[in-house]
Each structure stands twice: as structure tokens, then as C-alpha cells.
XYZ file of C-alpha atoms in Angstrom:
525
model
C -34.582 1.476 -25.161
C -31.482 -0.098 -23.623
C -31.783 -3.486 -21.967
C -28.842 -4.775 -19.964
C -27.605 -8.335 -19.632
C -25.542 -8.396 -16.475
C -22.606 -10.816 -16.436
C -22.241 -11.853 -12.800
C -19.181 -13.703 -11.508
C -19.652 -14.862 -7.915
C -18.483 -17.527 -5.509
C -20.244 -17.071 -2.155
C -23.337 -15.927 -0.251
C -26.203 -17.472 -2.288
C -28.797 -15.356 -0.474
C -27.097 -12.149 -1.614
C -26.833 -13.482 -5.183
C -30.528 -14.333 -5.246
C -31.434 -10.889 -3.944
C -29.090 -9.189 -6.428
C -30.577 -11.133 -9.377
C -34.156 -10.355 -8.342
C -33.417 -6.645 -7.927
C -31.583 -6.264 -11.244
C -34.171 -8.182 -13.300
C -37.180 -6.457 -11.707
C -36.847 -3.540 -14.142
C -36.856 -5.832 -17.211
C -33.103 -6.412 -17.480
C -31.327 -9.774 -17.590
C -28.588 -11.566 -15.703
C -26.258 -14.451 -16.555
C -24.619 -16.055 -13.527
C -21.356 -17.927 -13.254
C -21.085 -19.445 -9.780
C -17.572 -20.690 -9.052
C -17.191 -24.468 -9.162
C -15.017 -24.284 -6.044
C -18.098 -23.238 -4.055
C -20.419 -25.915 -2.630
C -22.821 -27.393 -5.168
C -25.618 -26.984 -2.624
C -25.200 -23.215 -2.835
C -25.595 -23.270 -6.611
C -28.591 -25.583 -6.426
C -30.223 -23.174 -4.007
C -29.693 -20.248 -6.373
C -31.192 -22.169 -9.296
C -34.175 -23.319 -7.214
C -34.988 -19.827 -5.892
C -34.662 -18.209 -9.326
C -36.271 -21.032 -11.322
C -39.396 -18.992 -12.140
C -37.458 -15.936 -13.319
C -37.194 -15.990 -17.142
C -34.608 -13.198 -17.112
C -31.972 -15.332 -15.396
C -29.510 -17.572 -17.246
C -26.454 -19.507 -16.179
C -23.004 -20.100 -17.639
C -22.840 -23.308 -19.663
C -20.022 -24.618 -17.458
C -19.046 -23.942 -13.896
C -15.299 -23.430 -13.785
C -12.918 -23.377 -10.838
C -11.612 -19.816 -10.797
C -8.453 -18.384 -9.297
C -7.194 -14.828 -8.996
C -4.841 -13.927 -11.838
C -5.764 -17.017 -13.873
C -7.255 -17.430 -17.334
C -10.136 -19.224 -15.592
C -11.695 -15.839 -14.729
C -11.802 -14.847 -18.404
C -13.023 -18.296 -19.412
C -15.831 -18.099 -16.845
C -16.782 -14.643 -18.105
C -16.936 -15.925 -21.696
C -19.140 -18.838 -20.607
C -21.583 -16.411 -18.969
C -21.491 -14.096 -22.002
C -22.263 -16.948 -24.418
C -25.267 -17.977 -22.328
C -26.525 -14.393 -22.110
C -26.029 -13.740 -25.821
C -28.074 -16.818 -26.705
C -30.743 -16.498 -24.000
C -31.459 -12.778 -24.262
C -31.690 -11.631 -27.906
C -33.218 -8.314 -26.816
C -30.252 -7.351 -24.619
C -28.507 -4.279 -26.034
C -25.668 -4.073 -23.503
C -23.599 -6.514 -21.464
C -22.409 -5.267 -18.073
C -19.718 -7.052 -16.012
C -20.457 -7.307 -12.271
C -19.332 -9.147 -9.142
C -21.321 -10.154 -6.118
C -19.931 -7.115 -4.258
C -21.383 -4.608 -6.778
C -24.625 -2.688 -6.429
C -26.423 -0.096 -8.520
C -26.008 3.538 -7.503
C -28.606 4.879 -9.937
C -32.091 3.816 -10.953
C -32.693 1.441 -13.865
C -34.542 4.246 -15.596
C -31.513 6.526 -15.353
C -29.121 3.741 -16.461
C -31.195 2.887 -19.539
C -31.446 6.540 -20.520
C -27.716 7.014 -19.982
C -26.837 4.086 -22.265
C -29.306 5.264 -24.901
C -27.532 8.642 -24.978
C -24.049 7.105 -25.316
C -23.651 4.787 -28.279
C -20.256 3.461 -27.236
C -18.419 0.840 -25.201
C -17.222 1.674 -21.703
C -13.958 -0.112 -20.925
C -10.619 0.983 -19.519
C -8.037 0.263 -22.217
C -4.609 1.828 -21.801
C -1.502 0.874 -23.735
C 0.087 -1.986 -21.795
C 3.676 -0.880 -22.343
C 3.407 2.922 -22.496
C 0.942 3.572 -19.673
C 1.746 3.488 -15.965
C -1.389 1.507 -15.094
C 0.757 -1.227 -13.504
C 2.418 0.360 -10.482
C 4.442 -2.556 -9.077
C 5.320 -6.147 -9.816
C 5.519 -7.934 -13.158
C 4.782 -6.031 -16.330
C 6.230 -7.329 -19.614
C 6.786 -10.669 -17.860
C 3.005 -11.135 -17.695
C 2.977 -11.580 -21.474
C 6.303 -12.852 -22.778
C 6.470 -15.827 -20.397
C 3.959 -18.649 -20.039
C 2.103 -18.886 -16.735
C 0.544 -22.278 -16.028
C 0.465 -22.080 -12.231
C -1.293 -19.742 -9.822
C 1.049 -17.431 -7.915
C -1.196 -17.428 -4.846
C -1.905 -21.143 -4.516
C 1.182 -22.628 -6.225
C 3.815 -20.035 -5.441
C 6.843 -22.337 -5.706
C 5.771 -23.750 -9.057
C 4.814 -20.307 -10.339
C 8.239 -18.822 -9.647
C 10.101 -21.991 -10.589
C 8.548 -21.830 -14.062
C 9.120 -18.089 -14.279
C 12.820 -18.276 -13.395
C 13.334 -21.314 -15.639
C 12.002 -19.419 -18.653
C 13.958 -16.334 -17.722
C 17.181 -18.302 -17.206
C 17.020 -19.958 -20.638
C 15.437 -17.038 -22.489
C 12.235 -18.932 -23.271
C 10.245 -15.870 -24.265
C 7.453 -15.819 -26.819
C 6.115 -13.367 -29.376
C 2.982 -11.324 -28.759
C 0.525 -11.819 -31.673
C 1.819 -9.322 -34.216
C -1.500 -7.714 -35.167
C -2.757 -6.797 -31.688
C -1.711 -4.004 -29.345
C -2.125 -5.251 -25.811
C -4.201 -2.968 -23.599
C -4.776 -2.981 -19.851
C -7.419 -1.686 -17.472
C -10.149 -2.497 -14.993
C -12.160 -5.671 -15.626
C -15.461 -3.897 -14.921
C -16.787 -2.980 -18.377
C -20.069 -2.314 -20.185
C -20.136 -3.353 -23.870
C -22.729 -3.042 -26.622
C -24.250 -6.173 -28.123
C -22.486 -5.752 -31.455
C -19.148 -5.549 -29.655
C -19.830 -8.713 -27.678
C -20.817 -10.535 -30.888
C -17.534 -9.445 -32.504
C -15.579 -10.687 -29.474
C -17.293 -14.095 -29.543
C -16.631 -14.448 -33.258
C -13.002 -13.454 -32.698
C -12.584 -16.128 -30.006
C -13.796 -18.767 -32.456
C -11.565 -17.659 -35.315
C -8.323 -16.601 -33.618
C -7.181 -19.653 -31.684
C -3.634 -18.248 -31.669
C -4.703 -15.193 -29.663
C -6.787 -17.334 -27.329
C -3.808 -19.634 -26.732
C -1.601 -16.627 -26.041
C -3.902 -15.034 -23.471
C -4.694 -18.355 -21.800
C -1.149 -18.485 -20.373
C -0.668 -14.803 -19.582
C -0.777 -13.610 -15.986
C -3.886 -11.666 -14.800
C -5.573 -11.770 -18.242
C -8.844 -10.331 -16.923
C -7.040 -6.959 -16.975
C -5.917 -7.351 -20.606
C -8.137 -9.738 -22.653
C -11.374 -7.794 -23.147
C -9.531 -4.490 -22.991
C -7.311 -5.550 -25.918
C -10.029 -7.135 -28.034
C -12.396 -4.173 -27.761
C -9.652 -1.795 -28.895
C -8.765 -4.232 -31.723
C -12.339 -4.686 -32.973
C -14.033 -1.337 -32.356
C -13.157 2.125 -33.726
C -11.533 4.355 -31.108
C -14.263 6.981 -31.440
C -16.794 4.405 -30.193
C -14.884 3.664 -26.969
C -14.930 5.593 -23.722
C -11.832 4.618 -21.742
C -13.493 4.485 -18.350
C -15.582 2.171 -16.258
C -19.188 2.778 -15.232
C -18.481 1.069 -11.909
C -17.186 3.332 -9.141
C -14.266 1.792 -7.282
C -11.281 3.149 -5.403
C -8.051 1.748 -4.027
C -6.044 2.681 -0.958
C -2.337 3.545 -0.998
C -1.710 -0.131 -0.240
C -3.534 -1.400 -3.334
C -6.582 -2.634 -1.416
C -10.098 -1.827 -2.682
C -12.021 0.695 -0.613
C -15.122 -0.824 0.974
C -18.343 1.195 1.218
C -20.641 1.261 4.240
C -24.040 2.627 5.264
C -22.885 6.242 5.520
C -21.586 6.313 1.913
C -25.037 6.411 0.283
C -24.996 10.074 -0.773
C -21.377 9.871 -1.885
C -22.080 6.906 -4.185
C -25.112 8.535 -5.795
C -23.078 11.652 -6.609
C -20.540 9.806 -8.796
C -20.737 9.693 -12.583
C -21.192 5.911 -12.606
C -24.041 3.410 -12.571
C -22.695 0.870 -10.070
C -20.216 0.751 -7.193
C -17.756 -1.831 -5.907
C -17.328 -3.010 -3.293
C -20.224 -2.872 -0.853
C -19.566 -4.317 2.593
C -21.601 -7.440 3.458
C -22.310 -5.721 6.786
C -23.823 -2.627 5.127
C -27.392 -3.953 5.328
C -29.021 -0.522 5.279
C -26.942 0.632 2.304
C -27.831 -2.493 0.336
C -31.499 -2.029 1.141
C -31.506 1.600 0.004
C -29.567 0.894 -3.196
C -31.839 -2.039 -4.028
C -34.910 0.202 -3.788
C -33.131 2.904 -5.787
C -32.621 0.652 -8.835
C -36.348 -0.135 -8.951
C -37.412 3.494 -8.477
C -38.498 5.956 -11.155
C -35.909 8.522 -10.165
C -34.305 10.016 -13.260
C -32.278 12.922 -11.897
C -29.075 12.732 -9.844
C -26.795 15.573 -8.836
C -23.410 14.457 -10.197
C -20.479 16.057 -8.363
C -17.994 13.224 -9.068
C -15.763 14.213 -6.165
C -15.385 10.730 -4.669
C -11.753 9.985 -5.436
C -10.481 13.489 -4.698
C -12.431 13.565 -1.435
C -11.024 10.199 -0.428
C -7.452 11.319 -1.172
C -8.008 14.563 0.728
C -9.505 12.971 3.831
C -7.050 10.101 4.048
C -4.243 12.586 3.492
C -5.450 14.686 6.412
C -5.693 11.523 8.466
C -2.071 10.700 7.727
C -1.120 14.212 8.851
C -3.132 13.843 12.040
C -5.489 16.756 11.249
C -8.724 14.911 10.644
C -8.878 11.494 12.251
C -7.557 9.862 15.373
C -4.168 8.180 14.897
C -4.187 4.827 13.136
C -3.058 1.890 15.216
C 0.290 1.732 13.430
C 0.836 5.456 14.064
C 0.060 4.998 17.729
C 2.459 2.089 18.027
C 5.170 3.967 16.096
C 5.162 6.909 18.502
C 6.992 7.007 21.816
C 3.971 8.733 23.307
C 3.340 12.404 24.087
C 3.838 11.860 27.810
C 7.432 10.653 27.423
C 10.709 12.544 27.377
C 13.806 11.338 25.528
C 17.126 12.932 26.508
C 19.843 12.476 23.867
C 23.506 13.136 24.673
C 25.444 13.624 21.441
C 29.183 13.208 21.856
C 31.983 12.173 19.524
C 34.118 10.853 22.365
C 32.164 7.828 23.503
C 34.150 7.359 26.712
C 33.255 10.912 27.781
C 29.527 10.351 27.259
C 29.680 6.991 29.046
C 31.292 8.583 32.097
C 28.620 11.279 32.011
C 25.653 8.870 31.946
C 27.251 6.770 34.700
C 27.279 9.885 36.829
C 23.692 10.718 35.829
C 22.567 7.193 36.701
C 24.320 7.346 40.094
C 22.778 10.712 41.102
C 19.281 10.495 39.586
C 16.637 7.830 38.978
C 16.873 8.263 35.175
C 17.560 5.060 33.171
C 20.492 5.455 30.764
C 21.625 3.606 27.625
C 24.969 4.128 25.892
C 25.315 4.333 22.080
C 22.648 1.751 21.276
C 22.528 2.920 17.635
C 26.297 3.120 17.169
C 27.867 0.285 19.153
C 27.025 -3.336 18.394
C 27.755 -4.694 21.895
C 25.742 -2.110 23.825
C 24.340 -3.662 27.017
C 20.611 -4.032 26.332
C 17.889 -6.187 27.899
C 16.263 -8.983 25.912
C 13.516 -7.285 23.906
C 12.454 -10.210 21.763
C 15.305 -9.986 19.260
C 14.764 -6.416 18.104
C 17.979 -5.467 19.960
C 20.142 -8.150 18.347
C 21.880 -6.048 15.689
C 22.507 -2.447 14.738
C 20.528 -2.879 11.524
C 17.466 -4.048 13.471
C 17.811 -1.222 15.977
C 17.940 1.369 13.193
C 15.089 -0.205 11.251
C 12.811 -0.373 14.304
C 14.217 2.621 16.150
C 10.976 3.944 17.632
C 9.688 0.511 18.555
C 13.010 -0.244 20.251
C 12.941 3.000 22.224
C 9.325 2.465 23.223
C 10.160 -1.000 24.520
C 13.052 0.407 26.532
C 10.742 2.935 28.143
C 8.378 0.094 29.031
C 11.221 -2.114 30.281
C 12.536 0.575 32.629
C 8.975 1.609 33.609
C 9.906 5.235 33.179
C 8.633 8.156 31.104
C 12.119 9.753 30.989
C 15.291 8.181 29.645
C 18.826 9.240 28.662
C 20.604 7.761 25.635
C 23.941 8.475 23.962
C 24.447 8.952 20.242
C 27.399 9.783 18.060
C 27.338 13.322 16.646
C 27.076 11.769 13.178
C 23.559 10.476 14.015
C 21.700 13.642 13.048
C 19.063 11.681 11.123
C 18.182 9.701 14.251
C 17.930 12.885 16.313
C 15.652 14.502 13.751
C 13.444 11.419 13.647
C 12.986 11.407 17.407
C 12.470 15.190 17.525
C 9.613 14.700 15.025
C 7.951 12.221 17.351
C 5.112 13.300 19.624
C 7.315 12.708 22.643
C 9.468 15.550 23.999
C 13.047 15.146 22.810
C 15.968 17.107 24.269
C 19.401 17.221 22.631
C 22.628 18.032 24.484
C 25.914 18.190 22.566
C 29.085 17.513 24.557
C 31.812 19.580 22.914
C 35.279 18.118 23.390
C 38.790 19.083 22.371
C 40.443 16.746 19.886
C 44.178 16.083 19.988
C 46.065 14.723 16.983
C 46.507 11.407 18.779
C 42.765 11.094 19.338
C 41.950 11.979 15.701
C 44.503 9.462 14.450
C 42.886 6.738 16.549
C 39.455 7.830 15.312
C 40.609 7.647 11.680
C 41.792 4.092 12.262
C 38.566 3.063 14.034
C 36.387 4.230 11.153
C 38.653 2.756 8.493
C 40.113 5.978 7.100
C 43.616 4.877 8.060
C 45.424 1.746 9.193
C 48.212 0.927 11.578
C 50.715 1.096 8.706
C 49.562 4.427 7.254
C 52.672 6.599 6.625
C 53.143 9.594 8.910
C 53.077 11.966 5.948
C 49.766 10.655 4.704
C 48.328 10.802 8.232
C 49.411 14.410 8.673
C 47.583 15.338 5.465
C 44.500 13.401 6.550
C 44.122 14.778 10.079
C 42.907 18.299 9.109
C 40.078 16.757 7.080
C 39.140 14.419 9.931
C 39.145 17.327 12.411
C 36.932 19.454 10.147
C 34.556 16.552 9.663
C 34.207 15.976 13.402
C 33.615 19.660 14.099
C 31.142 19.884 11.211
C 28.974 17.154 12.732
C 28.435 19.202 15.888
C 27.815 22.308 13.770
C 25.098 20.531 11.792
C 23.298 19.633 15.017
C 23.431 23.274 16.126
C 22.152 24.463 12.745
C 19.210 22.073 12.967
C 17.788 24.539 15.540
C 16.124 21.961 17.737
C 13.678 23.477 20.223
C 15.318 21.817 23.227
C 19.035 22.176 22.483
C 21.822 22.409 25.080
C 25.608 22.200 25.135
C 28.371 21.601 27.617
C 31.975 22.290 26.679
C 35.258 20.875 27.900
C 36.721 24.392 28.022
C 33.795 25.943 29.934
C 33.803 26.346 33.761
C 31.902 23.852 35.897
C 29.219 26.454 36.721
C 28.285 26.945 33.056
C 28.134 23.208 32.366
C 26.088 22.664 35.555
C 23.465 25.198 34.411
C 23.148 23.464 31.031
C 22.930 20.028 32.670
C 20.290 21.228 35.118
C 18.097 22.516 32.294
C 18.671 19.446 30.137
C 17.990 16.908 32.895
C 15.444 18.980 34.858
C 17.346 18.352 38.097
C 18.281 20.582 41.023
C 21.303 22.876 40.913
C 23.113 20.696 43.451
C 22.585 17.498 41.448
C 23.592 19.233 38.237
C 26.785 20.525 39.798
C 27.727 17.073 41.122
C 27.258 15.634 37.644
C 29.280 18.444 36.057
C 32.096 17.749 38.527
C 32.374 14.101 37.489
C 36.087 13.215 37.992
C 38.138 12.937 34.792
C 35.010 13.559 32.710
C 36.847 14.861 29.651
C 40.109 12.962 30.050
C 41.244 10.707 27.213
């Protein structure tokens, strides 16, 4: 019958470690503990004192100071493995755990499961051909030497990296191994562990190579198992259930995840919240129980993707805090005047401001020197305004203490209009259609850099038709977008028609709308 030697790497919470060791060894299994040397010695002494009478507990020969991404994590694991291999000759399997892991099946079920599967469970995907690494360094993890920790010695880490890259100081990967990558949470048979320990003693070249790679805990055991064990005796998966969010952070499990965890085709889960006292209590009792049947549905990851996806679409959960902050708010109304002739739109909003209580802002996304209040620097440049467009608009609403506001945009800013229309606020679009003389189009071509003051008349005459079509096409694209709240006023239309459109767009009385439509010299160049 299978007997498991758990390899536990931990660095905090001695009470939880003591409890975890007592629970896991209660069913006759073993545990070898490496407690990080960075943690207080008093913590480690407490663990040893509390577990002194437990013959199924061993400790790594050396306590090493461990750091994320460093070889020290692999070295600490090897120290714990060596102690377990020597102290527990009856152990048939070695199972890698952390202090955040807990069993999601009974010991009886786990032993039976391992008896039925004479293989090693370890994720091992081809380092270069697989897409296991999503972002960041890939080949650079191996071909350059990494002596400093990126998290604690960032400047030295990147100084060494760029120095090697600048002078081409790459190195060869040991020719007879194919580097693999995968999760560090594995379960290996005793014969496999013995082969790995023998390999570490004989192949100092491979040990030297991995000792200066970056994040070797994702490659060392994964590579050696594939190198030493026939492929038919390896299952490329982990027996520890873990998930990651879209942002690369591990999903934490809480009290209400008990049934979900039991339904997965795994023996343990990571990571359990320290606050999930009830979940820990129930899982601790489960490991010691005689339960030997579990309904395996294995839907955990798909269910997580589905529910978080619905949350992102706003169909399942309340809005996240960043979604709330990114919205203008459903109670607000943004009125966008789209006009190619900026002076026309500016005259229009001056008239609107004089005859209504609506705050107005001219071309804040198109004109660098737009008059804006101090909003903490977000208003300083066009690039910042575009990048934080909704935040900027929300702050303007707050600044003016109004739920309605009028802004001007160039007709080329269709993407901005669509973004605001997609917001939960109500967005109205009004296009001001103007007539464009050749003189105006020539000036426009010069302003946008299509022509200069010395452009020959012949070249300008050939350019103007294209400029005119481009300007007209911008307004046509806005119309074709079929916005729900879409209005137009036209230079060639009578005042009455423009007043009706303005009244609907601004939600003002007929008299106010007419006064605005009669703004003197509104369309004059």
C-alpha cells in the first residue's frame, strides 16, 4: 500500500505547520519539513518541540534562506528530500507541498489512487516549444547566468542581464538534456526520487547549470524526471488543484469552496486562505476519514473562467471597484458636439453656457491648450487625457458638480465617441455640419501637416478634393455608427430646424434652443 513522504517548504505560521504535520502523519504517512532560514529561529524551535514525539516527522539537513525565483528553493527541496529518503525507507511516494496546501481527499482515497497509478505526476512541457510561459523572460532564463534575485536586487539582476546580453555572454545548455517546464507541485515515486538524487551527485555540470538559471523550481525536477523516466511512466499533470487569475495571481480558496475542491480530480489544493478556518477544519477531518468515494466532476477551472467572465460582462456579480471607477456613472449625461470647424463649435458652447447652466469644455481631446482646471496632473497633456479619458471626464463632472456636461470633439474622434457611448452614462452626439470653402480646406491641410506654406498651387489643387472627401467622410462615419442619441444641425438648414435639434439634444425649452440657434455669426469663418 502506498505511503507518502510529504516534502513541505514553509516559512511562516508555526501553529499551522504543526497542525498540518499532525494531520498528514495521522494516517501513517510521513513529512519532511524545510523551514526557511529567513524566518525566526524561535518559530522553528517551536515546531521541533511540538512535533518531537512524532516519529513520522523529519527535517531538512540544512535550513536555507530562500527567495522566489532562486536556486535556493530547489536546494531546500533537495535537502528535505534527502532527509525523507533516509528517514522513511517505507515511503513509496514523495509529494511536494507548501504551507498553503491542504488535502481535498481522504488518506485512504489518496493511497488507493497512487496504488492504481504506477507513474510520476509532474507537469513537464517542452521549454521552447510550449506556451507555458506567457510573459517575461523565456530563453533568457537559461542562456544567461542569474546570480541576483530580481525581486530583492533588481538593479543588480538587470545590470548583470544587460551586461551579458550586450557582450553576448551566453552559455550552452547541457547537450544531453531537453529542458522541460511546469508547475513545481509534483508527486514522484521512490525509485524516481532515488534516480534524481543519484543524478545530482554524478552530474555536477547539470547542477551548476541549473543553479544559475532563473526560476529553476519550474524546470529542474520537471527536466530530470523526463530525462530519467520513460515517458509512458509520466502523467504530465499535477495532483494539486490550483488556478490563476487573468493577472497571474493564484486563486485563493475560502470556506464556501469545500464542495468545489472535493469534486476535482486531485488530492490536494493550493492555496487555502489563512482566514478559512472552517474550510481547514473540514479538510483536516476529511484526510483522517475512511471516505473512499468522491464524485469527480472536475469542472473547477471551467467554472471559474465562466463565472469571472460573466462578472467582467456585468451579468453575474456587482461591478468591481476598478469598473465602478472607470464608469462616468449611470446617472450622468455627456453631450458631445462633433464639429470639424473648431471656431464654430466654440461659439456654440459659449452660447450654450450663456443661456443654460450646463458646464462646457472645448476640444479637450484635440487641443493641447484647452482651458481645464487643475485635476492633479491628469489634464497636463493630450496623451494623458486620452489614456485616462473616463477618469478625466468623471473628474470634470465632479469639479463642476453637475450630472450634465457639454464637450466638443473633432469629427475624427469617432473612437472616443464610441468609448463614451459604451459607458453606463447617457451619451448624446450632435454633429455640426458645415460648408467647407477651398480657403478653409487649404488652411486645414496646412494645420494637419498635409501641406506647407510653400506648397505649389497645382499640388494644392490636386490635394483639396481628397481633403474635402476625408472631412465629409468623418461625419458620414459618425452617422453610420447609428448612435441611439444622434442629432445634427446644418449650416444650410433654417434656424427653426436647428433649434428643434438643439432642443432635443440639450433638453432645453424651445425658446432657449432658438436663442442658441440664432447665435450671431455662428457659422462664419
